[in-house]
CSV table of C-alpha atoms in Angstrom, one decimal:
chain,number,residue,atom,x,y,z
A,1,UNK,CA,-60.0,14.8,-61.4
A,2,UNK,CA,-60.1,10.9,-60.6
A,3,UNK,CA,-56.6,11.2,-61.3
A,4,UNK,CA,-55.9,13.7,-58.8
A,5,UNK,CA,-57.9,11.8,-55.9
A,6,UNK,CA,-56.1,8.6,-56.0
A,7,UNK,CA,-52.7,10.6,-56.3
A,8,UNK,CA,-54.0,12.2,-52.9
A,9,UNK,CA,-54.6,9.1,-51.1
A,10,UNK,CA,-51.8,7.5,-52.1
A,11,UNK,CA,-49.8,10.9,-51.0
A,12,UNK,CA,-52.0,10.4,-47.4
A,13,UNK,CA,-51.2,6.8,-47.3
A,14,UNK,CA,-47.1,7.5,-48.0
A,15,UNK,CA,-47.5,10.4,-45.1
A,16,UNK,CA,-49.6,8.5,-42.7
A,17,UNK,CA,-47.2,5.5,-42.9
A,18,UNK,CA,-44.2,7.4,-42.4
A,19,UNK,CA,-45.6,9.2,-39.7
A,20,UNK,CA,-46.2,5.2,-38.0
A,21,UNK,CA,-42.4,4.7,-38.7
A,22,UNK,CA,-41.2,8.0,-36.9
A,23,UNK,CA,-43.3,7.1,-34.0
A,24,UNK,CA,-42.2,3.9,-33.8
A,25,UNK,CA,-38.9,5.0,-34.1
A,26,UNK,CA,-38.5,8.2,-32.1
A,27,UNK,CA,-40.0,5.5,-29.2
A,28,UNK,CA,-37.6,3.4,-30.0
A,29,UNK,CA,-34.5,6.1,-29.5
A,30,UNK,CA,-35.7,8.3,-26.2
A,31,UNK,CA,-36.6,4.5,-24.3
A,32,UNK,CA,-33.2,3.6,-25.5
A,33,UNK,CA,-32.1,6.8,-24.2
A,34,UNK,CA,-33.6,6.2,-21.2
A,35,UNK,CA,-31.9,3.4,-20.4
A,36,UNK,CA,-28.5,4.7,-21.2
A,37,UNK,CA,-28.9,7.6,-18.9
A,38,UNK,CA,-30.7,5.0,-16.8
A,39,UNK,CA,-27.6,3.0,-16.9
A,40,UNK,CA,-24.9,5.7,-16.7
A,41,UNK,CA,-26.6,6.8,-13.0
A,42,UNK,CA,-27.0,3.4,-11.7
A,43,UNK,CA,-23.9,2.0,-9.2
A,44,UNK,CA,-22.5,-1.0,-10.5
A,45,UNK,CA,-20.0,-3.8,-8.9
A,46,UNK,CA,-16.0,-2.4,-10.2
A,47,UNK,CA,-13.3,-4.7,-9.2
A,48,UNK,CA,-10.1,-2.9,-7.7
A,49,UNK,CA,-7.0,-4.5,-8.7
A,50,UNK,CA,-3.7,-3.3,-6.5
A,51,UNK,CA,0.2,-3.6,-8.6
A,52,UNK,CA,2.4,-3.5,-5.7
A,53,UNK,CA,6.4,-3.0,-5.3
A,54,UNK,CA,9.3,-0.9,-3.5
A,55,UNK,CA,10.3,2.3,-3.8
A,56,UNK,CA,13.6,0.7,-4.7
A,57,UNK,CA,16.4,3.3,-6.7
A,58,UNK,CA,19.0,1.0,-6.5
A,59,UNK,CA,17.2,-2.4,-7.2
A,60,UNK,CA,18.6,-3.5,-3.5
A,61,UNK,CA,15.1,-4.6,-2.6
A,62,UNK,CA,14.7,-1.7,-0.2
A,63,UNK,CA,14.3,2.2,0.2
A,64,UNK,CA,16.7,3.4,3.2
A,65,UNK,CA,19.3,1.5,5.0
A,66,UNK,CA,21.4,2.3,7.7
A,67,UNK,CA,23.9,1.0,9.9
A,68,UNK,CA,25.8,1.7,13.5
A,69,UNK,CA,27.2,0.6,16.8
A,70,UNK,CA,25.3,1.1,20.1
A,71,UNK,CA,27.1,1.2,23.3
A,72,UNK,CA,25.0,-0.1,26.8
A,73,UNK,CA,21.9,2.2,27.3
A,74,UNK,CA,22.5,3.7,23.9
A,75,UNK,CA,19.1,5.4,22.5
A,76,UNK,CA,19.2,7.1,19.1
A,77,UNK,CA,16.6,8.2,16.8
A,78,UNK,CA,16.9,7.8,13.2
A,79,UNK,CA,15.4,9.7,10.6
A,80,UNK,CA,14.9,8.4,7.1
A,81,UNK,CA,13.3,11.2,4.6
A,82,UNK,CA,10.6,10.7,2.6
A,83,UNK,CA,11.6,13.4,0.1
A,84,UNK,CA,14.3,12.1,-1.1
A,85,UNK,CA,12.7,8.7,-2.5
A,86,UNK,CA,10.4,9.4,-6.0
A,87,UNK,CA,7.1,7.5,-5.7
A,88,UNK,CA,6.5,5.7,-9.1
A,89,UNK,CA,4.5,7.9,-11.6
A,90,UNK,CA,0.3,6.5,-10.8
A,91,UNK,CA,1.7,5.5,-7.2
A,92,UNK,CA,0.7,5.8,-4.3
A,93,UNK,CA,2.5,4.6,-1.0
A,94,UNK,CA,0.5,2.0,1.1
A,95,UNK,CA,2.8,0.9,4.1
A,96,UNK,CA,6.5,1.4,5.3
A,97,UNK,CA,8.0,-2.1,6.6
A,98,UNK,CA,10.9,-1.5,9.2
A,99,UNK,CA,13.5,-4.2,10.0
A,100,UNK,CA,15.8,-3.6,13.0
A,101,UNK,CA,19.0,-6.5,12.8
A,102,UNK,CA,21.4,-7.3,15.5
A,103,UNK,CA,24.3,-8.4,14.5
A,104,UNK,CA,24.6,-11.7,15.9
A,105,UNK,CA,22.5,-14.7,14.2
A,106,UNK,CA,20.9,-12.2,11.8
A,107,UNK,CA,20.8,-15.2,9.1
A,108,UNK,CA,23.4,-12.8,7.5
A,109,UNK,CA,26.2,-15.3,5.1
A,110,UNK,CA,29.1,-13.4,7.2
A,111,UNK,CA,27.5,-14.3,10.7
A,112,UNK,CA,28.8,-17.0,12.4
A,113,UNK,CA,27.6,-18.9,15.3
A,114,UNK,CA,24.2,-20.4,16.2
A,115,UNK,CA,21.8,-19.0,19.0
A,116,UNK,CA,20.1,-21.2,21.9
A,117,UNK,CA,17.8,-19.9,24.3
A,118,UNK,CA,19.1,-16.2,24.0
A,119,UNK,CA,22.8,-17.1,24.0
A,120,UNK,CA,25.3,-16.4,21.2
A,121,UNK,CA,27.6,-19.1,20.7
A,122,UNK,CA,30.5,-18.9,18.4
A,123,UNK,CA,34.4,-20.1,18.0
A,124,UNK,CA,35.1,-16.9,20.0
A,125,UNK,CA,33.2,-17.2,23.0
A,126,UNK,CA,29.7,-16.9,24.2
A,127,UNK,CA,27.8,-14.2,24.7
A,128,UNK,CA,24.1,-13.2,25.9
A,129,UNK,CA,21.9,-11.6,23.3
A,130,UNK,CA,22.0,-7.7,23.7
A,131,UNK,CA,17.9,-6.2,24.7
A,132,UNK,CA,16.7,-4.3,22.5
A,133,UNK,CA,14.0,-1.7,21.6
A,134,UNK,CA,12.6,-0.1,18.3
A,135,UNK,CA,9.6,2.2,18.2
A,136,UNK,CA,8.3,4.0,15.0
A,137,UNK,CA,8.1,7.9,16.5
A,138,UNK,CA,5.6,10.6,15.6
A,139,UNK,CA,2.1,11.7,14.6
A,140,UNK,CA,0.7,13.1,11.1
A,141,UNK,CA,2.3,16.2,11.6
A,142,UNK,CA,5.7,14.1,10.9
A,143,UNK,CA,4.7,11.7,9.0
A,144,UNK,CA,1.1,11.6,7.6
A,145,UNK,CA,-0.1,8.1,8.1
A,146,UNK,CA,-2.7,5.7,9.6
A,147,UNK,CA,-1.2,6.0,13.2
A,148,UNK,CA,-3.9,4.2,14.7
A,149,UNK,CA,-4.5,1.1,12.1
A,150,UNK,CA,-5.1,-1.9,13.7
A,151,UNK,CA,-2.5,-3.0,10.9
A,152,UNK,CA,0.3,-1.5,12.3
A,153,UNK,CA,3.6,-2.5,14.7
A,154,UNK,CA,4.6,0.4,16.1
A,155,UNK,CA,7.0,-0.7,18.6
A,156,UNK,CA,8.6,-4.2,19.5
A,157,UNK,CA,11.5,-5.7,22.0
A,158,UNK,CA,13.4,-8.5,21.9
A,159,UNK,CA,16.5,-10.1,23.8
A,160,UNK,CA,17.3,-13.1,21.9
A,161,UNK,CA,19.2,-11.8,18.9
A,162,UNK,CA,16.4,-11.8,16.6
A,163,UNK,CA,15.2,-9.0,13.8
A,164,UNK,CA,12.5,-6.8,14.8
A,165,UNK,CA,9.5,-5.8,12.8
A,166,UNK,CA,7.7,-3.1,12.5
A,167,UNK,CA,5.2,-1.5,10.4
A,168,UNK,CA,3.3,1.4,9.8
A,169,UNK,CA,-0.2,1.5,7.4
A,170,UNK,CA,0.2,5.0,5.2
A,171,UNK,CA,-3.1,4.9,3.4
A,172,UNK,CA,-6.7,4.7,4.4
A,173,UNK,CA,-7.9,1.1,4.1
A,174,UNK,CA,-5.5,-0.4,2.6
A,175,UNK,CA,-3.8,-3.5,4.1
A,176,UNK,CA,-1.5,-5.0,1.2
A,177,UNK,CA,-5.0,-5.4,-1.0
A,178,UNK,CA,-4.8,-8.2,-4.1
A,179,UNK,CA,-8.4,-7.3,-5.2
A,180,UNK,CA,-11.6,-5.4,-3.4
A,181,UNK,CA,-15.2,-4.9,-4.8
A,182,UNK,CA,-16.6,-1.5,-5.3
A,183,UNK,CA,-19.9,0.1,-6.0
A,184,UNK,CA,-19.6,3.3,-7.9
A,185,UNK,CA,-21.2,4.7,-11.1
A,186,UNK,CA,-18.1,4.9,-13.4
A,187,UNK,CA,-14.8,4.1,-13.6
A,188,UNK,CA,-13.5,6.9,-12.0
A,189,UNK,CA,-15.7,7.1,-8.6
A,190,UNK,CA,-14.6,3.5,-8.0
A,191,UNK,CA,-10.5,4.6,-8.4
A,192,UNK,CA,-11.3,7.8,-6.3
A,193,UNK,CA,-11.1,6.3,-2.9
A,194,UNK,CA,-7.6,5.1,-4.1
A,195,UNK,CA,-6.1,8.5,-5.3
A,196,UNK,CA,-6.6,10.6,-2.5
A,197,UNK,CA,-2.9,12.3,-2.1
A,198,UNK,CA,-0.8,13.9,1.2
A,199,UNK,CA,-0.2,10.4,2.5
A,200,UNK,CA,3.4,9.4,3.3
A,201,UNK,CA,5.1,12.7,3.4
A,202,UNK,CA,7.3,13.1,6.3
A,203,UNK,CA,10.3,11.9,7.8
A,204,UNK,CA,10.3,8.0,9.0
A,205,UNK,CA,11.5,8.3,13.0
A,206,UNK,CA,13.0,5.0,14.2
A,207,UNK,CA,14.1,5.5,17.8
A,208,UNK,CA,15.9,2.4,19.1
A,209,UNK,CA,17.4,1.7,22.9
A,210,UNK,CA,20.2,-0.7,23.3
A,211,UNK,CA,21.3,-2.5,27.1
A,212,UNK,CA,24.0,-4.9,26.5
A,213,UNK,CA,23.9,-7.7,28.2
A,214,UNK,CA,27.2,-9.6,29.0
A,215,UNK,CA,26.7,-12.6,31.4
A,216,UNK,CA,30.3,-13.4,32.1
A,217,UNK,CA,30.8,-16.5,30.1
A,218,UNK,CA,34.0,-17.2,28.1
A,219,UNK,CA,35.0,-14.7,25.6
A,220,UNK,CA,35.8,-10.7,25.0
A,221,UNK,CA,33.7,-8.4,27.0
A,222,UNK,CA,30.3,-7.2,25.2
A,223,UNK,CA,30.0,-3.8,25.3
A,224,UNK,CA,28.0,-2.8,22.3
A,225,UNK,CA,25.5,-3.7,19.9
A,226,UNK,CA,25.9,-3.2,16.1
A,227,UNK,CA,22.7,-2.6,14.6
A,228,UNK,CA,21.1,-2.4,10.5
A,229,UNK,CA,18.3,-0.8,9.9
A,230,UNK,CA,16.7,-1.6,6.7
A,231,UNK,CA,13.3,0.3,5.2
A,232,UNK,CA,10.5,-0.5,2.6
A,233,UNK,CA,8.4,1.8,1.2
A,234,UNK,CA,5.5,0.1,-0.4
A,235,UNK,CA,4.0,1.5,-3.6
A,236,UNK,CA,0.4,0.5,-5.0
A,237,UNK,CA,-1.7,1.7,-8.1
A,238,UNK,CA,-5.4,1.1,-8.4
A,239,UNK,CA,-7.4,-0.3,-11.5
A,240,UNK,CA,-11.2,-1.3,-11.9
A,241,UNK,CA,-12.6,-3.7,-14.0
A,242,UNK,CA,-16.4,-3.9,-14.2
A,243,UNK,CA,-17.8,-7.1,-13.0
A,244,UNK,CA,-19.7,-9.0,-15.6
A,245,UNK,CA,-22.4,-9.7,-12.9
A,246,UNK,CA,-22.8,-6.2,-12.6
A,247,UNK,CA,-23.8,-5.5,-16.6
């Protein structure tokens, strides 16, 4: 019987104990749970990395190019299709650069002659630098885009034989990013802003007026302008790295 009784305390004393270690432990696992869930709904600091290039097919440097003559008070629009360029796989497309080049001192190797003060001067004469006139045409029903970015060029002029630039912003926000901070819960909030699709689908609309200008110095008469248009479309795809501050 004596037997028996200190068999049941030590029994009591085994349970009891182990009871202690299950509370301390099942404590231990739902405050650690806690703060995992804790964690997982908290917004933390992601840092959004942009990989940029050109929608380039023919490793030229550039998307579209196109070239032709303009005679005095010449206007022509020129359409350049989106659907026929293939956006990288991931990529989206941030901006479209537009560069309009006259065909006098367009830093070309074939271009001879120097310019001062709007005047072509070459072996073969001299000649005053044609006007001319380049606006980006449309709205988002031709060309879904940031119309009204303060980042964009949508028209320019210029009468002294110089390119002219000009640029439209595709996607929300984005402005040729190298890195941005972003508060989101995972990593998949903080890309979400950055893979929103429908932008830059449409046809690029480059509408350019020509008035040649011939002053009557020596030389042949100038009577039109040739022109090259060259386009860039400019990819981007998004990453995030958590910040260490943020942990």
């Amino acid at each position: 019987m004596f037997g028996d009784s200190e068999a049941n305390r030590a029994i009591l004393a085994t349970v009891f104990v182990t009871i202690v270690i299950f509370s301390y432990t099942g404590s231990d696992l739902i405050l650690n749970q806690r703060e995992v869930v804790q964690y997982a709904q908290t917004e933390k600091e992601w840092v959004i990395s942009f990989e940029n290039s050109i929608v380039d097919d023919d490793e030229d440097n550039m998307t579209f190019t196109f070239n032709d003559i303009w005679a005095h008070q010449d206007e022509k629009v020129i359409d350049f299709f989106l659907d026929d360029v293939q956006v990288s796989e991931g990529f989206a497309i941030g901006f479209i650069d537009v560069k309009i080049i006259p065909e006098e001192c367009n830093g070309a190797a074939e271009s001879e002659g120097r310019c001062e003060n709007g005047i072509w001067i070459s072996d073969g004469g001299e000649w005053e630098c044609d006007s001319i006139s380049a606006t980006l045409m449309g709205d988002n029903s031709t060309l879904t885009g940031q119309w009204y970015d303060s980042g964009n060029s949508l028209s320019k002029s210029d009468s002294g034989c110089e390119p002219l630039y000009l640029r439209i912003v595709i996607y929300p926000e984005y402005d040729e990013h190298n890195e941005v901070n972003q508060s989101a819960v995972n990593e998949y909030q903080a890309l979400s802003p950055w893979k929103v699709g429908g932008w830059g689908q449409g046809v690029v609309s480059v509408q350019i007026n020509v008035d040649v200008n011939s002053y009557g110095g020596f030389g042949p008469l100038d009577d039109s302008e040739e022109l090259t248009i060259e386009v860039r479309v400019h990819e981007f795809r998004a990453t995030a790295t958590l910040n260490n501050m943020s942990l």
